XYZ file of C-alpha atoms in Angstrom:
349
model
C 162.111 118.116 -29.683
C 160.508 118.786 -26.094
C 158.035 121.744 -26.791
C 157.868 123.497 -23.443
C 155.166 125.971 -22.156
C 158.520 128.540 -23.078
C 158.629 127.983 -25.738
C 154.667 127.147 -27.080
C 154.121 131.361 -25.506
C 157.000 133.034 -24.357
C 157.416 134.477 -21.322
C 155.577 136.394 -19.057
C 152.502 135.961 -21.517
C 149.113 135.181 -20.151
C 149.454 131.595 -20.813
C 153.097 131.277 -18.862
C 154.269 128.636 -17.521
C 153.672 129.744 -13.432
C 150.315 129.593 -14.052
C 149.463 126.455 -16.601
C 148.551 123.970 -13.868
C 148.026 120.057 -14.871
C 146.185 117.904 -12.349
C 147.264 114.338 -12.536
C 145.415 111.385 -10.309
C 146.355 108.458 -9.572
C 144.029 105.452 -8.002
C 146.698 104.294 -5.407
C 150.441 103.983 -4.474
C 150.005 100.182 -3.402
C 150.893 99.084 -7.019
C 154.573 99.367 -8.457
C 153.191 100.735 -12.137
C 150.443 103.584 -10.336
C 154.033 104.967 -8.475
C 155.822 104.944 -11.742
C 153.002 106.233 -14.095
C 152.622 109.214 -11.402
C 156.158 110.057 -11.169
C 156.995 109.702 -15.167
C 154.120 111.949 -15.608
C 155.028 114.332 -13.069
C 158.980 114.749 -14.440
C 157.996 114.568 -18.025
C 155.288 117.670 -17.398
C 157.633 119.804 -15.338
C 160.129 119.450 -17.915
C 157.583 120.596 -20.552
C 156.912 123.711 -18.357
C 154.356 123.293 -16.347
C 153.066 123.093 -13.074
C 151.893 119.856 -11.724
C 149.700 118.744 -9.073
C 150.262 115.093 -8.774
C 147.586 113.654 -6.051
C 147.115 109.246 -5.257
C 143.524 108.271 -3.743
C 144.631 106.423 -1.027
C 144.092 103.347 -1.883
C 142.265 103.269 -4.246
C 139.404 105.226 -2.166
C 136.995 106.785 -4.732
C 135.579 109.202 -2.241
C 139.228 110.408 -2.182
C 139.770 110.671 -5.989
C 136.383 112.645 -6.411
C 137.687 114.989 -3.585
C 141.331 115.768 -5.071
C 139.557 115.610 -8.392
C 137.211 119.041 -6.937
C 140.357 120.292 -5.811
C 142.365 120.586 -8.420
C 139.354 121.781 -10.263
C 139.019 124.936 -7.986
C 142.555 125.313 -8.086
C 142.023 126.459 -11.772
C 143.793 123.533 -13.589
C 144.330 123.439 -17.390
C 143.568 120.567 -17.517
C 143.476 117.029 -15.761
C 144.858 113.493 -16.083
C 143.156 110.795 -14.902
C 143.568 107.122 -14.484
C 140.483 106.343 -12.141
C 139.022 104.166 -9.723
C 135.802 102.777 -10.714
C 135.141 104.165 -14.669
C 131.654 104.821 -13.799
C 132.594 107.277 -10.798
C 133.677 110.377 -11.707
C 130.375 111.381 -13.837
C 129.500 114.466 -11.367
C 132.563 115.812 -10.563
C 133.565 115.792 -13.973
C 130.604 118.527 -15.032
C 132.333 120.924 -13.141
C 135.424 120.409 -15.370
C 133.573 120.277 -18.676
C 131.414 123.890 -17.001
C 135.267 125.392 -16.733
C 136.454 124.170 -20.194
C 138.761 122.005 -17.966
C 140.176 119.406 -20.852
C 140.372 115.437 -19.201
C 142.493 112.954 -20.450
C 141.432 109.392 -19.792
C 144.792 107.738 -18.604
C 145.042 104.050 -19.597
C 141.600 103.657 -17.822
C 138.348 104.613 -20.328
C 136.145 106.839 -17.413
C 132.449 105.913 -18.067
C 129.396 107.615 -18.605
C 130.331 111.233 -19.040
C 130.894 113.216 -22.102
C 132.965 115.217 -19.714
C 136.563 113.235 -21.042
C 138.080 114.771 -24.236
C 140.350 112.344 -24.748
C 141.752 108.957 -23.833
C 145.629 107.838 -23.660
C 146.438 104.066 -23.536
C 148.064 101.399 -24.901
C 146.073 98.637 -27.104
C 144.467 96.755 -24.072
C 142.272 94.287 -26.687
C 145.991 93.349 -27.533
C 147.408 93.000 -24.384
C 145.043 89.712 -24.089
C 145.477 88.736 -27.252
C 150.123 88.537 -26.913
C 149.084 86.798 -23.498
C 146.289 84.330 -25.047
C 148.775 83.724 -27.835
C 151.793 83.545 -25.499
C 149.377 80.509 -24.040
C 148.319 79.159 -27.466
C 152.208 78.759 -28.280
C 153.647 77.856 -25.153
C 151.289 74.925 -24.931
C 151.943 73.886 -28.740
C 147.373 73.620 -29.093
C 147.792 73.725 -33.113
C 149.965 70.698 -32.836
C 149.502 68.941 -30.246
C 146.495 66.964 -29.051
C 145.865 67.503 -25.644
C 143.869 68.063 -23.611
C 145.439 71.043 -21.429
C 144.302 72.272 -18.172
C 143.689 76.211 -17.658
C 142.237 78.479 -14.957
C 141.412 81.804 -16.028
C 142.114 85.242 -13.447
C 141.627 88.703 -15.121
C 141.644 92.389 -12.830
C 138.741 94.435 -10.698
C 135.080 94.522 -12.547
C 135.152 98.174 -11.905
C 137.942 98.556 -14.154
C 136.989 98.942 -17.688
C 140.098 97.647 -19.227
C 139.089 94.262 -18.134
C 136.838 93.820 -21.141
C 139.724 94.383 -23.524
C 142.273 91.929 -21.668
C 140.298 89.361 -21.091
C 138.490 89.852 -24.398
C 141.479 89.575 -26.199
C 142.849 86.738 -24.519
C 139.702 84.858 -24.920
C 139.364 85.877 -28.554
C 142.557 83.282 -28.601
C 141.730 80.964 -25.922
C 137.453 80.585 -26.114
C 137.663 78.212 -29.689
C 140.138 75.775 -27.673
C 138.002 75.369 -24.648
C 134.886 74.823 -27.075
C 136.857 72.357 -28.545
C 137.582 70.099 -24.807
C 141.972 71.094 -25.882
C 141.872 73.363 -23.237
C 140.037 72.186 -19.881
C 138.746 74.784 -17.368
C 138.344 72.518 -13.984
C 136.366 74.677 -12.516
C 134.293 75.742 -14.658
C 134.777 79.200 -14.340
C 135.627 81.159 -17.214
C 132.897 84.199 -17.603
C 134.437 87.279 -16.805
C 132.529 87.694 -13.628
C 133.270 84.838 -12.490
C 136.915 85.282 -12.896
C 137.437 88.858 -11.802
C 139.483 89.787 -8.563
C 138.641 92.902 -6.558
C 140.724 95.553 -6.630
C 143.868 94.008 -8.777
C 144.171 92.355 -5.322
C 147.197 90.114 -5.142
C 146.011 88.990 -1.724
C 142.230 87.936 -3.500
C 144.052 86.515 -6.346
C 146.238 84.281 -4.468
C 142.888 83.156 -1.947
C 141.050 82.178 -5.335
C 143.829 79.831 -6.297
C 144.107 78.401 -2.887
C 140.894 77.498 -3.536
C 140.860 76.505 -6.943
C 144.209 74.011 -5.744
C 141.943 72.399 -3.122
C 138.348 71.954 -5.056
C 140.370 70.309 -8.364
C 142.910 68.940 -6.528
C 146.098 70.620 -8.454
C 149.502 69.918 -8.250
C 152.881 68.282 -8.463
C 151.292 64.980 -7.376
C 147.336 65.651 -8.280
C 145.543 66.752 -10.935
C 147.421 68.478 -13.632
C 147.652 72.066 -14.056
C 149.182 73.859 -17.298
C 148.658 76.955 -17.283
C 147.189 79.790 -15.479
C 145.953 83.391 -17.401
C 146.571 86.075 -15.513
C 145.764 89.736 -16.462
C 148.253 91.146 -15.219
C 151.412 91.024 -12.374
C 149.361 91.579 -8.835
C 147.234 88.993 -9.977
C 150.303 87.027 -11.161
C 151.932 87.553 -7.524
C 148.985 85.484 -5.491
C 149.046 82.814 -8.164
C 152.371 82.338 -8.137
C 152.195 82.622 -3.753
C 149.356 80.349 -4.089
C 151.822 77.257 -6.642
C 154.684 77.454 -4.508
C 152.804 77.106 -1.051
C 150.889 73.391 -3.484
C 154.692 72.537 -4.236
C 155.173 73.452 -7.808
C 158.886 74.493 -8.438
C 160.756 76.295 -11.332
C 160.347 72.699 -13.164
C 156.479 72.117 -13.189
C 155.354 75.514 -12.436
C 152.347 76.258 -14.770
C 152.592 78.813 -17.259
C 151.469 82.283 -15.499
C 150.374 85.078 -18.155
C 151.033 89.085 -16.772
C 151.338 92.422 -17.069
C 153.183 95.646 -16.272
C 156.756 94.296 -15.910
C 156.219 95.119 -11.862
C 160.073 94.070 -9.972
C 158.653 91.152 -8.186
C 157.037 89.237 -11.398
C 160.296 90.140 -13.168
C 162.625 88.466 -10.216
C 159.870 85.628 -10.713
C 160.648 85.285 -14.558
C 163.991 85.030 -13.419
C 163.733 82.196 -11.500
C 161.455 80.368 -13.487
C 157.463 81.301 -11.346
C 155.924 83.483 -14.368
C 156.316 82.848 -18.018
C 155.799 86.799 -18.978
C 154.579 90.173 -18.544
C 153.287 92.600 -20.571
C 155.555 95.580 -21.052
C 153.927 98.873 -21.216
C 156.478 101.392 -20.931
C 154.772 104.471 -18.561
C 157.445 106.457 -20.191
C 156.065 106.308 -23.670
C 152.492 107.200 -22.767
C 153.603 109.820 -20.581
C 155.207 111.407 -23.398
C 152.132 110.896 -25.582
C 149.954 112.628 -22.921
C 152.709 115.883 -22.584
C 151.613 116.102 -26.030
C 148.153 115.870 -25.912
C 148.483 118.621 -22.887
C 150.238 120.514 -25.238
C 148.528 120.357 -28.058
C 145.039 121.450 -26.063
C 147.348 124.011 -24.290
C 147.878 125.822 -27.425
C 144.420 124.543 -29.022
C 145.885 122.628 -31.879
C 144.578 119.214 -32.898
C 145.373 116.607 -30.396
C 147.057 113.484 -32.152
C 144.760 110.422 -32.061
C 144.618 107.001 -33.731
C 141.448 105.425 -32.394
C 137.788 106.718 -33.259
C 135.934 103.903 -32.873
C 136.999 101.748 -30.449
C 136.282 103.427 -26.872
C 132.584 104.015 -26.445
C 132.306 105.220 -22.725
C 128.203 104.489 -22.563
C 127.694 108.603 -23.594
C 130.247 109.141 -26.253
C 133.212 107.199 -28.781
C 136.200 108.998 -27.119
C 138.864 109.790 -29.336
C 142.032 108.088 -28.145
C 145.227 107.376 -28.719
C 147.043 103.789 -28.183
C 150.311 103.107 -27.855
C 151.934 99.671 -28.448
C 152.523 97.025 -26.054
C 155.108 94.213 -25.985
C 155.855 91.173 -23.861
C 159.007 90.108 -21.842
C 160.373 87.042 -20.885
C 163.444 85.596 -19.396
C 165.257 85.497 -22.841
C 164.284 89.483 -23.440
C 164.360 91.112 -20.061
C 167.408 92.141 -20.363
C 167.208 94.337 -23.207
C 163.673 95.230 -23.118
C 163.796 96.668 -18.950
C 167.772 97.268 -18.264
C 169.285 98.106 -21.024
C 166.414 100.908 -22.178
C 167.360 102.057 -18.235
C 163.637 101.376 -17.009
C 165.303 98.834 -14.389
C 168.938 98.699 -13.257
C 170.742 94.983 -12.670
C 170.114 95.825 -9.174
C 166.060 96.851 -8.711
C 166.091 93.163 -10.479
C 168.929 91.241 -8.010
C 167.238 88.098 -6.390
């Protein structure tokens, strides 16, 4: 049952509804999943009751974030929701929340150095990299097959903290297999900064593989390629921009790892140009973080199933994961159309 601010104090009551403000921020409306994670928030909050002020930082512009992030502050929010820019940013603005008794909810990004956040909403990102390292593992048959395979390694922005939980997981699979010589890294590159890509950028991602393609010679007719792990689907989009300009088709494309279930890494499931994506529905966090807002709303104790894992450099901040799941083209179906995330046509080629 959908507890709304109605019903949690009745109306006209100091705490009513016109005046229970939630600040939610957003890094950027360039990626498919920050539009949908704003707007499931928004709808999901408003239908709870309360007022929303739902801001995007440009793109991803930190100077911009900080800014709203003052603004709703003044504005005399409840409390705030934020999936930041750079986790290490937000350290000052943040004391005037924690001087107002202004609760903050980490949202799927851990926000760094501050013991300003109360709380942290996310889904299991050490096991997002370890479904796409095993996804790898599997697809590539290394426990029964000898080998050697060839792998390049791509994971997201250094600023973002969730990069040390995807690519830690997926190397928590992959590492042992590259110690061994099964899995071969051409390059060479496989530390994590080393492998990082600005921003999420699709447009750095894909210029990194160009490269890759002409230093190891890769493709259809060169050196072999097998795979490719990706962190998630921006990344996944300049790989996959980057294979088809070498020549690889739907019959030798490598296997492509990613994340979010974004349309255009979907259509490319479809035809064969990514192997998967993680699947983290926004709706189900959303609806975890209405009742987290709730629950501090009425000062109750805030559901959490993590204590130990999220240490933000000042604090362990309690936190609550949901779980994630993969698609392919054998699930996508039932996993994004039929749970009405996606209609048949958001995913027509």
């Amino acid at each position: 049952m959908l507890l709304t601010v109605a019903t949690l104090f009745g109306a006209g009551t100091k705490e009513d509804a016109s005046v229970i403000k939630i600040g939610v921020s957003m890094p950027t409306q360039s990626l498919q999943r920050w539009n949908q994670d704003g707007a499931n928030m928004k709808s999901q909050l408003e239908a709870a009751g309360y007022k929303v002020d739902l801001q995007y930082a440009g793109d991803n512009d930190i100077p911009t974030q900080v800014a709203q992030l003052e603004n709703m502050i003044t504005t005399g929010c409840k409390a705030l929701v934020i999936a930041s820019i750079d986790g290490s940013a937000l350290s000052e603005v943040l004391k005037q929340a924690k001087a107002k008794d202004i609760a903050v909810i980490a949202y799927d990004r851990l926000i760094m150095n501050t013991d300003a956040v109360t709380y942290y909403a996310t889904f299991d990102n050490f096991k997002v990299g370890t479904i796409q390292g095993t996804y790898i593992r599997d697809a590539l048959k290394l426990d029964s097959t000898p080998g050697p395979y060839y792998i390049e390694l791509f994971t997201g922005s250094p600023d973002d903290n969730n990069i040390n939980f995807f690519f830690g997981g997926a190397m928590s699979i992959l590492e042992p297999y590259i110690k061994s010589g099964k899995l071969i890294v051409r390059s060479g590159q496989t530390t994590k900064a080393q492998v990082a890509t600005l921003n999420w950028s699709t447009e750095e991602a894909q210029k990194r593989m160009e490269n890759l393609i002409t230093a190891n010679n890769y493709g259809p007719k060169g050196n072999r390629l097998d795979a490719v792990y990706s962190s998630n689907d921006s990344i996944a989009n300049g790989l996959t921009n980057a294979l088809v300009a070498a020549g690889y088709t739907k019959d030798n494309f490598p296997i492509i790892t990613g994340q979010d279930c974004d349309k255009p890494s979907v259509k490319n499931m479809i035809m064969g140009l990514q192997s998967m994506s993680i699947f983290k529905d926004t709706r189900t966090l959303a609806s975890k973080v209405v009742e987290m807002v709730n629950s501090i709303v009425k000062g109750e104790k805030v559901d959490i199933n993590d204590t130990e894992t999220y240490n933000n450099g000042v604090k362990v901040v309690p936190s609550y994961l949901c779980d994630p799941v993969f698609a392919t083209v054998d699930n996508y179906k039932a996993l994004l159309i039929d749970s009405g995330y996606y209609t048949e046509a958001d995913l027509k080629i």
